[in-house]
Tab-separated table of C-alpha atoms and ligand atoms in Angstrom:
chain	number	residue	atom	x	y	z
V	267	ALA	CA	137.717	150.235	120.280
V	268	LYS	CA	140.182	150.847	117.464
V	269	GLN	CA	143.003	151.203	119.958
V	270	SER	CA	142.233	148.020	121.878
V	271	GLY	CA	141.820	146.144	118.604
V	272	ARG	CA	145.267	147.178	117.504
V	273	ASN	CA	146.728	146.259	120.858
V	274	ARG	CA	145.128	142.873	120.690
V	275	VAL	CA	146.693	142.245	117.325
V	276	ARG	CA	150.053	143.476	118.562
V	277	THR	CA	149.950	141.275	121.654
V	278	TYR	CA	149.006	138.292	119.575
V	279	GLU	CA	151.863	138.893	117.145
V	280	ALA	CA	154.304	139.514	119.956
V	281	GLY	CA	153.255	136.229	121.568
V	282	MET	CA	153.718	134.374	118.337
V	283	ASP	CA	157.078	135.983	117.770
V	284	SER	CA	158.491	135.005	121.118
V	285	GLU	CA	157.234	131.443	120.890
V	286	SER	CA	158.478	130.851	117.378
V	287	ALA	CA	161.684	132.704	118.219
V	288	GLN	CA	162.250	130.411	121.187
V	289	ARG	CA	161.719	127.382	119.003
V	290	LEU	CA	164.109	128.767	116.401
V	291	ILE	CA	166.761	129.308	119.071
V	292	LEU	CA	166.212	125.841	120.496
V	293	ASP	CA	166.369	124.315	117.031
V	294	ARG	CA	169.574	126.232	116.198
V	295	ASP	CA	171.241	125.287	119.510
V	296	LEU	CA	170.159	121.669	119.182
V	297	ARG	CA	171.558	121.464	115.650
V	298	ALA	CA	174.865	122.755	116.993
V	299	ALA	CA	174.709	120.402	119.991
V	300	LEU	CA	174.656	117.443	117.636
V	301	THR	CA	178.041	118.420	116.187
V	302	THR	CA	179.728	119.823	119.326
V	303	GLY	CA	179.228	116.755	121.462
V	304	GLU	CA	176.693	118.308	123.838
V	305	LEU	CA	174.309	115.412	123.366
V	306	LEU	CA	174.852	112.450	125.672
V	307	VAL	CA	173.256	109.096	126.180
V	308	HIS	CA	172.418	107.898	129.663
V	309	TYR	CA	171.494	104.301	130.363
V	310	GLN	CA	168.913	102.948	132.768
V	311	PRO	CA	169.108	99.301	133.833
V	312	VAL	CA	166.247	96.921	133.170
V	313	VAL	CA	166.320	94.070	135.686
V	314	GLU	CA	164.734	90.657	135.789
V	315	ALA	CA	161.712	90.928	138.087
V	316	VAL	CA	162.294	87.690	139.990
V	317	SER	CA	166.085	87.628	140.373
V	318	GLY	CA	166.807	91.351	140.299
V	319	GLN	CA	169.673	90.611	137.921
V	320	PRO	CA	170.341	93.117	135.121
V	321	GLN	CA	169.037	92.032	131.727
V	322	GLY	CA	169.827	95.189	129.822
V	323	PHE	CA	169.557	98.948	129.521
V	324	GLU	CA	167.394	101.641	127.959
V	325	ALA	CA	169.255	104.429	126.171
V	326	LEU	CA	167.908	107.883	127.069
V	327	VAL	CA	169.235	111.011	125.389
V	328	ARG	CA	170.379	114.070	127.389
V	329	TRP	CA	171.516	117.518	126.340
V	330	ALA	CA	174.413	118.994	128.287
V	331	HIS	CA	173.545	122.626	127.542
V	332	PRO	CA	176.444	125.026	128.227
V	333	GLN	CA	174.168	127.484	130.093
V	334	GLN	CA	171.184	125.429	131.199
V	335	GLY	CA	172.926	122.263	132.360
V	336	LEU	CA	171.450	118.831	131.691
V	337	VAL	CA	168.252	119.315	129.670
V	338	SER	CA	165.746	116.459	129.747
V	339	PRO	CA	164.418	114.966	126.504
V	340	GLY	CA	160.874	116.016	127.441
V	341	LYS	CA	162.029	119.597	126.743
V	342	PHE	CA	163.684	119.152	123.362
V	343	ILE	CA	162.411	115.931	121.769
V	344	PRO	CA	158.981	117.449	120.940
V	345	VAL	CA	160.650	120.372	119.129
V	346	ALA	CA	163.089	118.031	117.384
V	347	GLU	CA	160.110	115.960	116.250
V	348	ASP	CA	158.415	119.042	114.760
V	349	THR	CA	161.511	120.266	112.940
V	350	GLY	CA	162.650	116.823	111.817
V	351	LEU	CA	165.933	117.135	113.735
V	352	ILE	CA	164.886	114.022	115.640
V	353	VAL	CA	165.998	112.017	112.593
V	354	PRO	CA	169.745	112.805	112.820
V	355	ILE	CA	169.522	112.867	116.639
V	356	GLY	CA	167.846	109.466	116.669
V	357	THR	CA	170.386	108.012	114.242
V	358	TRP	CA	173.179	109.289	116.476
V	359	VAL	CA	171.592	107.842	119.652
V	360	LEU	CA	171.095	104.502	117.916
V	361	GLY	CA	174.729	104.385	116.791
V	362	GLU	CA	176.012	105.425	120.202
V	363	ALA	CA	173.824	102.905	122.064
V	364	CYS	CA	174.847	100.082	119.713
V	365	ARG	CA	178.558	100.918	120.152
V	366	GLN	CA	178.129	100.946	123.929
V	367	ALA	CA	176.226	97.669	123.974
V	368	ALA	CA	178.804	96.093	121.651
V	369	ALA	CA	181.602	97.210	123.997
V	370	TRP	CA	179.800	95.544	126.920
V	371	GLN	CA	179.118	92.486	124.779
V	372	GLY	CA	182.847	92.328	124.030
V	373	ARG	CA	183.558	92.172	127.748
V	374	GLY	CA	181.357	89.118	128.033
V	375	GLN	CA	178.321	90.844	129.463
V	376	ALA	CA	175.550	90.174	126.977
V	377	LEU	CA	172.938	92.705	127.982
V	378	THR	CA	170.127	94.043	125.831
V	379	MET	CA	170.043	97.636	124.631
V	380	SER	CA	166.686	99.348	124.151
V	381	VAL	CA	166.519	102.447	121.959
V	382	ASN	CA	163.537	104.798	121.561
V	383	VAL	CA	162.339	105.478	118.037
V	384	SER	CA	160.140	108.449	117.161
V	385	ALA	CA	157.493	108.596	114.431
V	386	ARG	CA	159.650	110.687	112.110
V	387	GLN	CA	162.485	108.158	112.277
V	388	PHE	CA	160.205	105.197	111.785
V	389	GLU	CA	158.730	106.854	108.697
V	390	GLN	CA	162.113	107.444	107.032
V	391	PRO	CA	162.202	105.323	103.867
V	392	ASP	CA	165.703	104.112	104.765
V	393	PHE	CA	165.028	103.379	108.438
V	394	VAL	CA	165.694	99.640	108.115
V	395	ALA	CA	169.010	100.419	106.392
V	396	ILE	CA	169.919	102.846	109.193
V	397	VAL	CA	169.365	100.125	111.783
V	398	ARG	CA	171.259	97.566	109.696
V	399	ASP	CA	174.200	100.000	109.408
V	400	ALA	CA	174.227	100.685	113.146
V	401	LEU	CA	174.417	96.950	113.811
V	402	ALA	CA	177.108	96.380	111.179
V	403	GLU	CA	179.263	99.337	112.280
V	404	SER	CA	179.092	98.433	115.964
V	405	GLY	CA	179.301	94.662	115.594
V	406	LEU	CA	176.458	94.327	118.105
V	407	ASP	CA	174.660	90.979	118.161
V	408	PRO	CA	171.235	91.924	116.693
V	409	ARG	CA	169.522	89.785	119.323
V	410	LEU	CA	170.650	92.306	121.927
V	411	LEU	CA	168.967	95.300	120.267
V	412	ILE	CA	165.386	96.249	121.139
V	413	LEU	CA	163.653	99.158	119.413
V	414	GLU	CA	160.956	100.877	121.472
V	415	LEU	CA	157.997	102.364	119.628
V	416	THR	CA	154.865	103.869	121.112
V	417	GLU	CA	151.388	102.795	120.129
V	418	ARG	CA	150.865	106.287	118.741
V	419	VAL	CA	153.650	105.804	116.220
V	420	VAL	CA	152.377	102.421	115.141
V	421	LEU	CA	148.738	103.506	114.926
V	422	ARG	CA	149.491	106.238	112.406
V	423	ASN	CA	149.490	103.524	109.778
V	424	PRO	CA	149.149	100.024	111.229
V	425	GLU	CA	149.459	98.178	107.893
V	426	ALA	CA	152.662	99.968	106.914
V	427	ALA	CA	153.958	99.581	110.468
V	428	ALA	CA	153.393	95.826	110.391
V	429	VAL	CA	155.429	95.488	107.183
V	430	LEU	CA	158.233	97.636	108.572
V	431	LEU	CA	158.314	95.767	111.875
V	432	HIS	CA	158.620	92.477	109.992
V	433	ASP	CA	161.585	93.874	108.053
V	434	LEU	CA	163.208	95.107	111.250
V	435	ARG	CA	162.725	91.801	113.004
V	436	ALA	CA	164.243	90.059	109.992
V	437	LEU	CA	167.492	91.791	111.045
V	438	GLY	CA	167.311	89.690	114.197
V	439	ILE	CA	166.342	92.521	116.545
V	440	ARG	CA	163.319	92.755	118.839
V	441	ILE	CA	160.483	95.277	119.100
V	442	ALA	CA	158.908	96.724	122.243
V	443	LEU	CA	155.627	98.620	122.424
V	444	ASP	CA	156.348	101.535	124.781
V	445	ASP	CA	153.974	103.401	127.122
V	446	PHE	CA	151.405	100.680	126.593
V	447	GLY	CA	147.855	101.701	127.489
V	448	THR	CA	148.429	105.458	127.518
V	449	GLY	CA	147.366	106.131	123.948
V	450	TYR	CA	144.483	104.922	121.884
V	451	SER	CA	145.415	101.316	122.450
V	452	SER	CA	143.902	98.849	120.162
V	453	LEU	CA	144.004	95.311	121.464
V	454	GLY	CA	143.923	94.210	117.846
V	455	LEU	CA	147.464	95.569	117.557
V	456	LEU	CA	148.759	92.871	119.853
V	457	LYS	CA	147.339	90.186	117.627
V	458	THR	CA	148.490	91.593	114.309
V	459	LEU	CA	151.794	93.339	115.016
V	460	PRO	CA	155.092	91.495	115.193
V	461	ILE	CA	156.195	92.668	118.633
V	462	ASP	CA	158.111	91.001	121.433
V	463	VAL	CA	157.799	93.163	124.523
V	464	LEU	CA	155.152	95.364	126.159
V	465	LYS	CA	156.293	98.159	128.426
V	466	ILE	CA	153.744	99.196	131.020
V	467	ASP	CA	153.774	102.952	131.537
V	468	ARG	CA	154.642	104.158	135.017
V	469	SER	CA	151.240	105.877	135.348
V	470	PHE	CA	149.765	102.354	135.677
V	471	VAL	CA	152.453	101.025	137.977
V	472	GLN	CA	152.120	104.022	140.296
V	473	GLY	CA	148.407	104.720	139.830
V	474	ASP	CA	145.360	104.053	141.987
V	475	SER	CA	144.193	100.812	140.418
V	476	ALA	CA	147.725	99.609	139.797
V	477	GLU	CA	147.092	95.949	140.653
V	478	VAL	CA	144.057	95.681	138.400
V	479	MET	CA	145.704	97.511	135.496
V	480	VAL	CA	149.076	95.807	135.676
V	481	GLY	CA	147.463	92.395	136.211
V	482	ALA	CA	145.224	92.840	133.182
V	483	ILE	CA	148.048	94.001	130.934
V	484	VAL	CA	150.330	91.140	132.021
V	485	SER	CA	147.639	88.499	131.352
V	486	LEU	CA	146.949	89.990	127.968
V	487	ALA	CA	150.625	90.213	127.029
V	488	HIS	CA	151.442	86.701	128.176
V	489	ALA	CA	148.416	85.327	126.310
V	490	PHE	CA	150.034	86.730	123.162
V	491	GLY	CA	153.466	85.378	124.076
V	492	LEU	CA	154.946	88.782	124.852
V	493	LYS	CA	157.346	89.716	127.645
V	494	VAL	CA	156.288	92.530	129.976
V	495	ILE	CA	158.420	95.245	131.521
V	496	ALA	CA	157.013	97.458	134.272
V	497	GLU	CA	158.347	101.018	134.199
V	498	GLY	CA	158.635	103.524	137.005
V	499	VAL	CA	159.073	101.140	139.937
V	500	GLU	CA	160.152	103.427	142.768
V	501	THR	CA	159.187	101.555	145.949
V	502	SER	CA	159.650	98.035	147.287
V	503	GLU	CA	155.834	97.765	147.501
V	504	GLN	CA	155.561	98.443	143.790
V	505	LEU	CA	158.298	95.895	143.137
V	506	ALA	CA	156.507	93.264	145.231
V	507	MET	CA	153.299	93.959	143.323
V	508	VAL	CA	154.781	93.643	139.827
V	509	GLN	CA	156.656	90.498	140.896
V	510	ALA	CA	153.448	88.958	142.249
V	511	LEU	CA	151.692	89.843	138.989
V	512	HIS	CA	154.421	88.063	136.979
V	513	CYS	CA	155.991	90.988	135.157
V	514	ASP	CA	159.153	89.727	133.476
V	515	GLY	CA	161.269	92.857	133.745
V	516	VAL	CA	161.374	95.953	135.905
V	517	GLN	CA	162.767	99.420	135.397
V	518	GLY	CA	162.730	102.271	137.873
V	519	TYR	CA	164.437	104.526	140.355
V	520	LEU	CA	164.237	101.769	143.000
V	521	PHE	CA	167.066	100.056	141.135
V	522	ALA	CA	168.803	102.868	139.311
V	523	ARG	CA	168.292	106.196	137.618
V	524	PRO	CA	169.590	106.703	134.086
V	525	ALA	CA	173.357	107.334	134.292
V	526	PRO	CA	176.453	107.588	132.094
V	527	ALA	CA	177.809	104.238	130.911
V	528	HIS	CA	180.940	104.329	133.050
V	529	GLU	CA	178.876	104.600	136.237
V	530	LEU	CA	176.882	101.463	135.431
V	531	MET	CA	179.346	98.927	134.159
V	532	PRO	CA	180.927	96.596	134.840
V	533	VAL	CA	178.149	95.223	136.976
V	534	ARG	CA	179.192	94.391	140.553
V	535	PRO	CA	178.428	90.895	141.798
V	536	GLY	CA	174.907	90.842	143.167
V	537	TRP	CA	174.080	94.251	141.660
V	538	PRO	CA	171.570	95.860	141.878
V	539	VAL	CA	169.958	93.751	144.581
V	540	SER	CA	172.614	95.117	146.968
B	802	C2E	P1	160.246	106.741	128.003
B	802	C2E	O1	160.738	106.074	126.765
B	802	C2E	O2	158.947	106.261	128.545
B	802	C2E	O3	161.433	106.589	129.051
B	802	C2E	C1	161.232	106.364	130.434
B	802	C2E	C2	161.317	107.670	131.198
B	802	C2E	O4	160.955	107.426	132.555
B	802	C2E	C3	162.735	108.262	131.249
B	802	C2E	O5	162.607	109.680	131.295
B	802	C2E	C4	163.238	107.733	132.595
B	802	C2E	O6	164.278	108.510	133.137
B	802	C2E	C5	161.990	107.841	133.417
B	802	C2E	N1	161.990	106.938	134.575
B	802	C2E	C6	162.551	105.716	134.685
B	802	C2E	N2	162.310	105.163	135.894
B	802	C2E	C7	161.571	106.059	136.579
B	802	C2E	C8	160.999	106.076	137.905
B	802	C2E	O7	161.127	105.144	138.696
B	802	C2E	N3	160.287	107.187	138.241
B	802	C2E	C9	160.120	108.241	137.395
B	802	C2E	N4	159.429	109.285	137.819
B	802	C2E	N5	160.638	108.253	136.133
B	802	C2E	C10	161.356	107.184	135.735
B	802	C2E	P2	163.509	110.634	130.381
B	802	C2E	O8	164.895	110.090	130.262
B	802	C2E	O9	163.329	112.032	130.863
B	802	C2E	O10	162.844	110.489	128.947
B	802	C2E	C11	161.541	110.960	128.706
B	802	C2E	C12	161.042	110.530	127.361
B	802	C2E	O11	161.789	111.146	126.319
B	802	C2E	C13	161.171	109.029	127.117
B	802	C2E	O12	160.116	108.334	127.765
B	802	C2E	C14	161.091	108.983	125.611
B	802	C2E	O13	159.757	109.077	125.184
B	802	C2E	C15	161.813	110.267	125.223
B	802	C2E	N6	163.204	109.950	124.856
B	802	C2E	C16	164.296	109.810	125.641
B	802	C2E	N7	165.391	109.512	124.910
B	802	C2E	C17	164.973	109.432	123.615
B	802	C2E	C18	165.627	109.146	122.360
B	802	C2E	O14	166.842	108.867	122.274
B	802	C2E	N8	164.841	109.178	121.236
B	802	C2E	C19	163.501	109.445	121.289
B	802	C2E	N9	162.801	109.463	120.140
B	802	C2E	N10	162.853	109.716	122.453
B	802	C2E	C20	163.587	109.709	123.590
B	803	CA	CA1	161.101	104.023	126.161
B	804	CA	CA1	157.986	104.217	128.438
B	805	CA	CA1	156.797	107.399	129.085
C-alpha cells in the first residue's frame, strides 16, 4: 500500500512536471517568436452576401515554428492568454493588420480590417490608447477597423465593457461580437452594448438546425440595427441559405481560406465570385 501510494504521488508529480514544462517551453518559444519574426498574420476575406464582392478581411495570427511548421492559434493563444503574452502578441497583430489595411487603403481599395481582441488585452488600462496609436501610426481610416470581441470577454464585466466600447467607438472604429450564441449569451447585451456587427459562429451555420438558428439570430440582430456576418460557409448550399436569411456578410472556405496578404490583393475583377 505504501509502495503504490508513493508511486501514485510520483506519477502525479511527473504528470504535472511534463505539462507545466511543456507550457514553459511553449511560452519561452512564443516569446522568442515575437522578436524573431516567426509570427505572421493571415487574412481571410469577408464578402458581401448578395454580391459576393469583398468587403474586408479578418486578421488571424499564425506561428511559423522552425520545427513544427505553421502552428494554428488554437494551439498557442490559450497559453498566451494564461501567461499574459497575448497582450504584446495582440498589440503586434493589431499594428500589423492596421499597416496592411492602410497599405490597401492607399491603393484605393477601402476594405475593412477585423482584428480579434482577447480578454487580457481588453482589460489593459491603456487598451484604448493602444488602438489609437495603431491607427495613428498606420494612418488607417478608423472607419475601416473592426475589433472582434467574444461574448465571454464582454460578460466578465458588462458595465465596464460598455464604457470601454463607447470609448473605442469614439475613435471612429466599429465593434463586432464574435462567436455569437456559443457562450452564455445574454440578449440584454444586444440592447445595452454599443456594438455594430454580430458574427454567427460556424457551429450554427453548419449545424443541424442551421436555418432556424441563423434565421433567429439575423432577425434579432437586424431588429437592433446590427449587421450580421455568417462564419464557416463551406458549401454553396450554406451560402444560399445565409443569403436567403438576409445575412449581410459571409466568411468561409467556400470563398477563401486565410492567406498571406500578397496572395489576396489586389483583388481581381469579379473576385471571388469567379
Ligand atoms: P475566430 O475568431 O472565430 O476565427 C475564425 C476561425 O474559423 C479561423 O480559425 C478561421 O480560419 C476559421 N474558418 C474560417 N472559415 C472557415 C470555414 O469555412 N470552415 C472552417 N472549418 N473554419 C473556418 P483560426 O485562424 O485557426 O483561428 C482560431 C481562433 O483563434 C479564432 O477564432 C480566434 O478566436 C483566435 N485567434 C486567431 N487570431 C487571433 C489573434 O490575432 N488574437 C486573438 N486574441 N485571437 C486570435
Ligand atoms: Ca474572430
Ligand atoms: Ca468567430
Ligand atoms: Ca470561433
